[in-house]
Tab-separated table of N, CA and C in Angstrom:
chain	number	residue	atom	x	y	z
A	15	GLU	N	208.001	93.312	64.377
A	15	GLU	CA	207.454	94.003	63.221
A	15	GLU	C	206.698	93.121	62.943
A	16	SER	N	205.884	94.397	62.044
A	16	SER	CA	204.462	93.068	61.377
A	16	SER	C	204.752	93.668	59.715
A	17	ASP	N	204.190	92.388	59.032
A	17	ASP	CA	203.764	92.566	57.893
A	17	ASP	C	203.066	92.250	57.549
A	18	ALA	N	202.203	93.404	57.398
A	18	ALA	CA	200.591	93.628	56.717
A	18	ALA	C	200.334	92.526	55.744
A	19	ALA	N	201.150	92.501	54.513
A	19	ALA	CA	200.740	92.050	53.557
A	19	ALA	C	201.122	90.622	53.220
A	20	TYR	N	202.263	89.958	54.480
A	20	TYR	CA	202.545	88.482	54.096
A	20	TYR	C	201.265	87.780	55.298
A	21	ALA	N	200.679	89.161	56.450
A	21	ALA	CA	199.562	88.725	57.185
A	21	ALA	C	198.566	88.116	56.676
A	22	SER	N	198.306	88.747	55.380
A	22	SER	CA	197.084	88.692	54.759
A	22	SER	C	197.245	87.618	54.110
A	23	LYS	N	197.982	87.409	53.488
A	23	LYS	CA	198.500	86.353	52.359
A	23	LYS	C	198.303	84.895	53.117
A	24	LEU	N	198.777	85.279	54.458
A	24	LEU	CA	198.707	83.491	55.216
A	24	LEU	C	197.324	83.841	55.738
A	25	LEU	N	196.108	84.228	55.884
A	25	LEU	CA	194.857	84.475	56.272
A	25	LEU	C	194.084	83.670	55.059
A	26	ALA	N	194.634	84.342	53.687
A	26	ALA	CA	193.770	84.262	53.049
A	26	ALA	C	193.923	82.320	52.363
A	27	LYS	N	195.696	82.444	52.686
A	27	LYS	CA	195.271	80.649	52.541
A	27	LYS	C	194.930	79.889	53.397
A	28	ALA	N	195.084	80.542	54.919
A	28	ALA	CA	194.361	79.606	55.905
A	28	ALA	C	192.836	79.009	55.625
A	29	GLN	N	192.242	80.397	55.327
A	29	GLN	CA	190.478	80.216	54.482
A	29	GLN	C	190.319	79.475	53.582
A	30	GLU	N	191.368	78.879	52.952
A	30	GLU	CA	191.096	78.802	51.463
A	30	GLU	C	191.803	77.058	52.169
A	31	VAL	N	192.568	76.967	53.101
A	31	VAL	CA	192.445	75.365	53.555
A	31	VAL	C	190.992	75.213	54.178
A	32	TYR	N	190.819	75.739	55.170
A	32	TYR	CA	189.585	75.221	55.214
A	32	TYR	C	188.230	75.343	54.612
A	33	GLU	N	188.146	75.828	53.770
A	33	GLU	CA	187.030	75.883	53.172
A	33	GLU	C	186.719	74.107	52.268
A	34	ASP	N	188.707	73.991	52.085
A	34	ASP	CA	188.934	72.884	51.195
A	34	ASP	C	188.867	71.755	51.968
A	35	SER	N	188.799	71.405	53.195
A	35	SER	CA	188.601	70.951	54.362
A	35	SER	C	187.027	70.406	54.354
A	36	LEU	N	186.582	71.996	54.632
A	36	LEU	CA	184.548	71.631	55.033
A	36	LEU	C	184.450	71.089	53.167
A	37	SER	N	184.939	71.227	52.548
A	37	SER	CA	184.122	70.629	51.044
A	37	SER	C	184.576	68.364	51.161
A	38	ALA	N	186.070	68.909	51.034
A	38	ALA	CA	185.967	67.158	51.582
A	38	ALA	C	185.371	66.692	53.275
A	39	LYS	N	185.131	66.865	53.347
A	39	LYS	CA	184.535	65.983	54.689
A	39	LYS	C	185.546	64.699	55.010
A	40	LEU	N	186.193	64.679	55.092
A	40	LEU	CA	187.430	63.844	54.955
A	40	LEU	C	188.093	63.888	56.942
A	41	LYS	N	188.416	62.418	57.096
A	41	LYS	CA	189.616	62.560	58.072
A	41	LYS	C	190.997	62.618	57.304
A	42	PHE	N	191.927	63.905	57.915
A	42	PHE	CA	192.907	63.471	57.630
A	42	PHE	C	193.630	62.381	57.222
A	43	ASP	N	193.415	61.301	58.362
A	43	ASP	CA	194.504	60.371	57.563
A	43	ASP	C	193.926	59.337	56.163
A	44	ARG	N	192.824	59.548	56.238
A	44	ARG	CA	192.648	58.667	54.683
A	44	ARG	C	192.559	58.815	53.959
A	45	ALA	N	193.401	59.791	53.971
A	45	ALA	CA	193.836	60.771	52.554
A	45	ALA	C	195.605	60.425	52.620
A	46	ASP	N	196.221	60.091	53.112
A	46	ASP	CA	197.765	59.355	53.000
A	46	ASP	C	198.192	57.893	54.205
A	47	TYR	N	198.392	57.160	53.318
A	47	TYR	CA	198.703	55.745	54.154
A	47	TYR	C	199.303	56.300	55.119
A	48	ASN	N	201.063	56.796	55.525
A	48	ASN	CA	201.619	57.134	56.092
A	48	ASN	C	200.791	57.671	57.805
A	49	LEU	N	200.413	58.955	57.226
A	49	LEU	CA	199.537	59.747	58.165
A	49	LEU	C	198.894	58.534	58.797
A	50	SER	N	198.044	57.435	58.461
A	50	SER	CA	196.949	56.569	59.530
A	50	SER	C	198.452	55.751	59.607
A	51	GLU	N	199.321	55.393	59.713
A	51	GLU	CA	200.386	54.833	60.528
A	51	GLU	C	200.338	55.360	61.740
A	52	LEU	N	200.879	56.649	61.873
A	52	LEU	CA	201.231	57.516	62.232
A	52	LEU	C	200.604	58.136	63.320
A	53	TYR	N	199.480	58.789	62.702
A	53	TYR	CA	198.825	59.722	63.733
A	53	TYR	C	197.297	59.635	62.700
A	54	ASN	N	196.938	59.063	63.506
A	54	ASN	CA	195.315	58.317	62.869
A	54	ASN	C	194.575	58.972	63.455
A	55	SER	N	193.580	59.759	63.377
A	55	SER	CA	192.148	61.069	63.465
A	55	SER	C	191.242	60.144	63.605
A	56	THR	N	190.814	60.469	65.106
A	56	THR	CA	189.381	59.748	65.069
A	56	THR	C	188.224	60.229	65.085
A	57	CYS	N	188.465	61.731	64.754
A	57	CYS	CA	186.821	62.183	64.644
A	57	CYS	C	187.759	63.739	63.573
A	58	MET	N	187.039	64.355	62.825
A	58	MET	CA	187.773	65.404	62.445
A	58	MET	C	186.862	66.255	62.808
A	59	TYR	N	185.994	66.684	63.478
A	59	TYR	CA	185.042	67.703	63.970
A	59	TYR	C	185.793	68.272	64.540
A	60	ASP	N	186.799	68.205	65.961
A	60	ASP	CA	186.971	68.925	66.528
A	60	ASP	C	188.290	69.945	65.884
A	61	ASP	N	189.018	69.368	65.060
A	61	ASP	CA	189.707	70.249	64.498
A	61	ASP	C	189.149	71.110	63.369
A	62	LEU	N	188.632	70.791	62.678
A	62	LEU	CA	187.101	71.792	61.826
A	62	LEU	C	186.845	73.041	63.264
A	63	GLY	N	186.382	72.925	64.145
A	63	GLY	CA	185.998	73.426	65.040
A	63	GLY	C	187.681	74.783	65.153
A	64	TRP	N	189.027	73.848	65.513
A	64	TRP	CA	189.561	74.269	65.894
A	64	TRP	C	189.966	75.589	65.262
A	65	ALA	N	190.394	74.921	64.005
A	65	ALA	CA	190.154	76.163	62.870
A	65	ALA	C	189.590	77.010	62.865
A	66	ALA	N	188.083	77.228	62.131
A	66	ALA	CA	187.042	77.916	62.572
A	66	ALA	C	186.728	78.742	63.866
A	67	GLY	N	187.620	78.744	65.110
A	67	GLY	CA	187.848	78.895	66.095
A	67	GLY	C	188.904	79.772	65.725
A	68	TRP	N	190.023	79.675	65.275
A	68	TRP	CA	191.473	80.721	65.154
A	68	TRP	C	190.744	81.313	64.404
A	69	LEU	N	190.269	80.952	62.769
A	69	LEU	CA	189.537	82.122	61.738
A	69	LEU	C	188.553	83.176	62.141
A	70	PHE	N	187.850	82.818	63.621
A	70	PHE	CA	186.817	84.121	64.537
A	70	PHE	C	187.722	84.334	64.510
A	71	LYS	N	188.664	84.149	65.289
A	71	LYS	CA	190.149	85.297	66.737
A	71	LYS	C	190.600	85.967	65.678
A	72	ALA	N	190.769	85.105	64.543
A	72	ALA	CA	191.341	86.284	63.081
A	72	ALA	C	190.998	87.090	62.157
A	73	THR	N	189.486	87.253	61.933
A	73	THR	CA	188.617	87.958	61.219
A	73	THR	C	186.999	88.201	61.769
A	74	LYS	N	186.637	87.837	62.390
A	74	LYS	CA	186.035	88.621	63.869
A	74	LYS	C	185.095	88.146	63.055
A	75	GLU	N	185.051	87.196	61.806
A	75	GLU	CA	183.638	86.721	60.720
A	75	GLU	C	182.731	85.702	61.885
A	76	HIS	N	181.071	86.209	61.877
A	76	HIS	CA	180.021	85.046	62.670
A	76	HIS	C	180.191	84.274	61.369
A	77	LYS	N	180.248	83.957	60.742
A	77	LYS	CA	180.457	82.319	59.535
A	77	LYS	C	181.455	81.724	60.375
A	78	TYR	N	182.381	81.763	60.819
A	78	TYR	CA	183.382	80.821	61.527
A	78	TYR	C	183.040	80.560	62.652
A	79	LEU	N	182.195	81.698	63.176
A	79	LEU	CA	181.773	80.941	65.004
A	79	LEU	C	180.672	80.195	64.971
A	80	GLU	N	179.389	80.456	63.596
A	80	GLU	CA	178.569	79.920	63.778
A	80	GLU	C	179.370	77.769	63.261
A	81	ASP	N	179.815	78.091	62.813
A	81	ASP	CA	181.257	76.984	62.095
A	81	ASP	C	181.700	76.127	63.025
A	82	VAL	N	182.113	77.064	64.385
A	82	VAL	CA	182.863	76.175	65.736
A	82	VAL	C	180.914	75.837	66.235
A	83	TYR	N	180.287	76.458	66.102
A	83	TYR	CA	179.513	76.148	66.770
A	83	TYR	C	178.935	74.284	66.836
A	84	THR	N	178.766	74.844	65.013
A	84	THR	CA	178.149	73.050	64.684
A	84	THR	C	179.455	72.097	64.529
A	85	HIS	N	180.058	72.240	64.440
A	85	HIS	CA	181.654	71.608	64.751
A	85	HIS	C	181.745	70.641	66.573
A	86	TYR	N	181.171	71.983	67.000
A	86	TYR	CA	181.612	71.128	67.867
A	86	TYR	C	179.944	71.172	68.791
A	87	VAL	N	178.423	70.249	68.054
A	87	VAL	CA	177.683	69.680	68.322
A	87	VAL	C	178.157	68.076	67.247
A	88	ASP	N	178.951	68.415	65.673
A	88	ASP	CA	179.326	67.216	65.103
A	88	ASP	C	180.698	66.052	66.125
A	89	TYR	N	181.150	66.910	67.550
A	89	TYR	CA	181.941	66.490	67.354
A	89	TYR	C	181.731	65.428	69.016
A	90	LEU	N	180.549	66.097	69.300
A	90	LEU	CA	179.675	65.694	70.603
A	90	LEU	C	178.938	64.326	70.387
A	91	GLU	N	178.439	64.283	68.932
A	91	GLU	CA	177.471	63.494	68.651
A	91	GLU	C	178.350	62.410	67.820
A	92	GLU	N	179.732	62.637	67.587
A	92	GLU	CA	180.138	61.489	66.977
A	92	GLU	C	181.354	60.397	68.018
A	93	GLU	N	181.569	61.486	68.965
A	93	GLU	CA	182.604	60.905	70.113
A	93	GLU	C	181.796	60.904	71.524
A	94	GLY	N	180.536	61.622	71.500
A	94	GLY	CA	179.868	60.707	72.621
A	94	GLY	C	180.161	60.898	73.717
A	95	SER	N	180.104	59.852	74.765
A	95	SER	CA	180.351	59.087	76.386
A	95	SER	C	182.241	59.600	76.412
A	96	SER	N	182.720	59.553	75.107
A	96	SER	CA	184.760	59.074	75.286
A	96	SER	C	184.939	60.831	75.674
A	97	THR	N	184.066	61.671	75.436
A	97	THR	CA	184.420	63.061	75.798
A	97	THR	C	184.596	63.453	77.389
A	98	ALA	N	184.267	62.769	78.009
A	98	ALA	CA	183.736	63.206	79.435
A	98	ALA	C	185.311	62.427	79.698
A	99	TRP	N	185.717	62.032	79.163
A	99	TRP	CA	187.515	61.798	80.030
A	99	TRP	C	188.188	61.794	79.959
A	100	LYS	N	188.077	61.564	77.898
A	100	LYS	CA	189.533	61.955	77.389
A	100	LYS	C	189.782	63.290	76.910
A	101	LYS	N	190.571	63.593	78.418
A	101	LYS	CA	190.723	65.187	78.303
A	101	LYS	C	191.866	65.108	78.140
A	102	ALA	N	192.825	65.420	76.398
A	102	ALA	CA	193.846	65.586	75.631
A	102	ALA	C	193.598	66.871	74.742
A	103	PHE	N	195.512	66.990	75.037
A	103	PHE	CA	195.534	68.166	73.923
A	103	PHE	C	196.527	67.488	73.217
A	104	ASP	N	196.422	66.906	71.884
A	104	ASP	CA	197.172	66.455	71.254
A	104	ASP	C	197.035	66.611	70.145
A	105	TRP	N	197.698	65.787	69.079
A	105	TRP	CA	197.331	65.568	67.498
A	105	TRP	C	195.664	64.920	67.340
A	106	ASP	N	194.773	64.473	67.911
A	106	ASP	CA	193.846	63.771	67.908
A	106	ASP	C	192.508	64.535	68.608
A	107	ASN	N	193.217	65.476	69.163
A	107	ASN	CA	191.789	65.997	70.398
A	107	ASN	C	192.229	67.541	70.797
A	108	VAL	N	191.683	68.573	69.830
A	108	VAL	CA	191.832	69.551	70.290
A	108	VAL	C	190.291	69.967	70.642
A	109	PHE	N	189.277	69.341	70.864
A	109	PHE	CA	188.303	69.753	71.287
A	109	PHE	C	188.505	70.938	72.772
A	110	TRP	N	188.779	70.442	73.237
A	110	TRP	CA	189.448	71.041	74.796
A	110	TRP	C	190.239	72.063	74.977
A	111	PRO	N	190.623	72.295	73.921
A	111	PRO	CA	191.669	74.000	73.939
A	111	PRO	C	190.650	74.581	72.755
A	112	THR	N	189.829	74.646	72.504
A	112	THR	CA	188.789	74.547	71.832
A	112	THR	C	187.517	75.878	72.270
A	113	ASN	N	187.702	74.664	73.600
A	113	ASN	CA	187.209	75.370	74.219
A	113	ASN	C	187.574	76.293	74.986
A	114	ILE	N	188.700	76.560	75.227
A	114	ILE	CA	189.277	77.559	75.990
A	114	ILE	C	189.402	79.231	75.323
A	115	LEU	N	189.900	78.850	73.763
A	115	LEU	CA	189.795	79.304	72.963
A	115	LEU	C	188.439	80.254	72.690
A	116	MET	N	187.377	79.275	72.021
A	116	MET	CA	186.570	80.470	72.616
A	116	MET	C	185.844	80.650	73.679
A	117	ALA	N	186.631	80.516	74.783
A	117	ALA	CA	185.949	81.049	76.311
A	117	ALA	C	186.575	82.340	76.300
A	118	GLN	N	187.418	81.954	75.922
A	118	GLN	CA	188.360	83.884	75.634
A	118	GLN	C	187.679	84.775	74.103
A	119	GLU	N	187.501	84.158	73.783
A	119	GLU	CA	186.618	84.999	72.390
A	119	GLU	C	185.232	85.394	72.586
A	120	THR	N	184.479	84.615	73.298
A	120	THR	CA	183.163	84.751	73.269
A	120	THR	C	182.418	85.405	74.919
A	121	ARG	N	183.116	84.365	75.644
A	121	ARG	CA	182.535	84.613	76.920
A	121	ARG	C	181.294	83.480	77.509
A	122	ASN	N	181.459	83.016	76.223
A	122	ASN	CA	180.115	81.793	76.172
A	122	ASN	C	180.280	80.793	77.466
A	123	SER	N	179.202	80.932	78.254
A	123	SER	CA	178.955	79.955	79.994
A	123	SER	C	179.494	78.739	79.169
A	124	THR	N	179.190	78.004	78.469
A	124	THR	CA	179.390	76.051	77.937
A	124	THR	C	180.699	76.179	77.912
A	125	PHE	N	180.785	77.094	76.999
A	125	PHE	CA	182.499	77.212	76.718
A	125	PHE	C	183.986	77.032	77.696
A	126	ILE	N	183.028	78.778	78.859
A	126	ILE	CA	183.970	78.488	80.155
A	126	ILE	C	183.845	77.531	81.169
A	127	ARG	N	182.766	76.948	81.514
A	127	ARG	CA	182.388	75.908	82.056
A	127	ARG	C	183.206	74.545	81.830
A	128	HIS	N	183.394	74.163	80.462
A	128	HIS	CA	184.253	73.111	79.602
A	128	HIS	C	185.432	73.298	79.802
A	129	SER	N	186.147	74.734	79.843
A	129	SER	CA	187.258	75.269	79.750
A	129	SER	C	187.626	75.038	81.741
A	130	GLU	N	186.900	75.385	82.460
A	130	GLU	CA	187.383	75.202	83.407
A	130	GLU	C	187.366	73.783	83.763
A	131	ASP	N	186.640	73.014	83.461
A	131	ASP	CA	186.664	71.070	83.857
A	131	ASP	C	187.743	70.653	83.054
A	132	PHE	N	188.000	70.972	81.687
A	132	PHE	CA	189.386	70.755	81.304
A	132	PHE	C	190.735	70.861	81.926
A	133	LEU	N	190.789	72.190	82.906
A	133	LEU	CA	191.644	72.884	83.208
A	133	LEU	C	192.070	71.839	84.883
A	134	ARG	N	190.566	71.784	84.884
A	134	ARG	CA	191.053	71.715	86.462
A	134	ARG	C	191.440	69.722	86.486
A	135	SER	N	191.357	69.097	85.556
A	135	SER	CA	191.703	67.820	85.277
A	135	SER	C	193.063	67.574	85.077
A	136	TRP	N	193.344	68.153	84.692
A	136	TRP	CA	194.860	68.722	85.233
A	136	TRP	C	195.985	68.582	86.121
A	137	MET	N	194.853	69.572	86.889
A	137	MET	CA	195.113	69.271	88.191
A	137	MET	C	195.707	67.849	89.229
A	138	CYS	N	196.442	67.878	90.027
A	138	CYS	CA	196.666	66.425	90.312
A	138	CYS	C	196.189	66.525	92.110
A	139	ALA	N	195.605	64.784	91.983
A	139	ALA	CA	194.071	64.271	93.077
A	139	ALA	C	193.147	65.157	92.980
A	140	ASN	N	192.162	65.389	91.505
A	140	ASN	CA	190.694	66.339	91.727
A	140	ASN	C	191.427	67.005	92.575
A	141	ASN	N	191.901	68.330	91.916
A	141	ASN	CA	191.827	70.052	92.589
A	141	ASN	C	192.911	69.887	93.828
A	142	ALA	N	193.930	69.098	94.155
A	142	ALA	CA	194.253	68.922	95.460
A	142	ALA	C	195.252	69.814	95.544
A	143	ALA	N	195.316	70.126	94.376
A	143	ALA	CA	197.199	70.924	94.054
A	143	ALA	C	196.628	72.383	94.425
A	144	ASN	N	197.394	73.015	95.030
A	144	ASN	CA	197.516	74.801	95.390
A	144	ASN	C	197.381	75.171	94.024
A	145	TYR	N	196.738	76.118	93.442
A	145	TYR	CA	196.531	76.809	92.959
A	145	TYR	C	195.656	78.352	93.155
A	146	THR	N	196.423	79.410	92.463
A	146	THR	CA	195.938	80.428	92.686
A	146	THR	C	194.639	80.702	91.818
A	147	ARG	N	193.680	80.963	92.463
A	147	ARG	CA	192.260	81.791	91.700
A	147	ARG	C	192.476	82.904	91.158
A	148	ARG	N	191.739	83.132	90.053
A	148	ARG	CA	192.106	85.379	89.470
A	148	ARG	C	190.775	85.466	90.298
């Protein structure tokens, strides 16, 4: 069942939170001592890119796609060489899942290549696991 009015309200709130996050430009854990003890964040740009990606998917507004690209570059600049080996999907890293989301939404070759690299890294013994190619 669909509730367009409620969905619209949630989307508006998501956009508001995203805009607030852009203006704050802080790691979320700095705002709350308890968060810094439990879920320390090493970088905010993957989170902002993830949010912009989902807002692009929901709205198709190119402003959000442009933001994804900006946060993507900012993430790579801040995280540097750790990006190559830090292939995780957890509270501290949504860079790789952002690639998958954006590969689906844009068909951009960089997002596709990085998504394939990420997914292969999860297979045992460096791609030795059996899988079916699509």
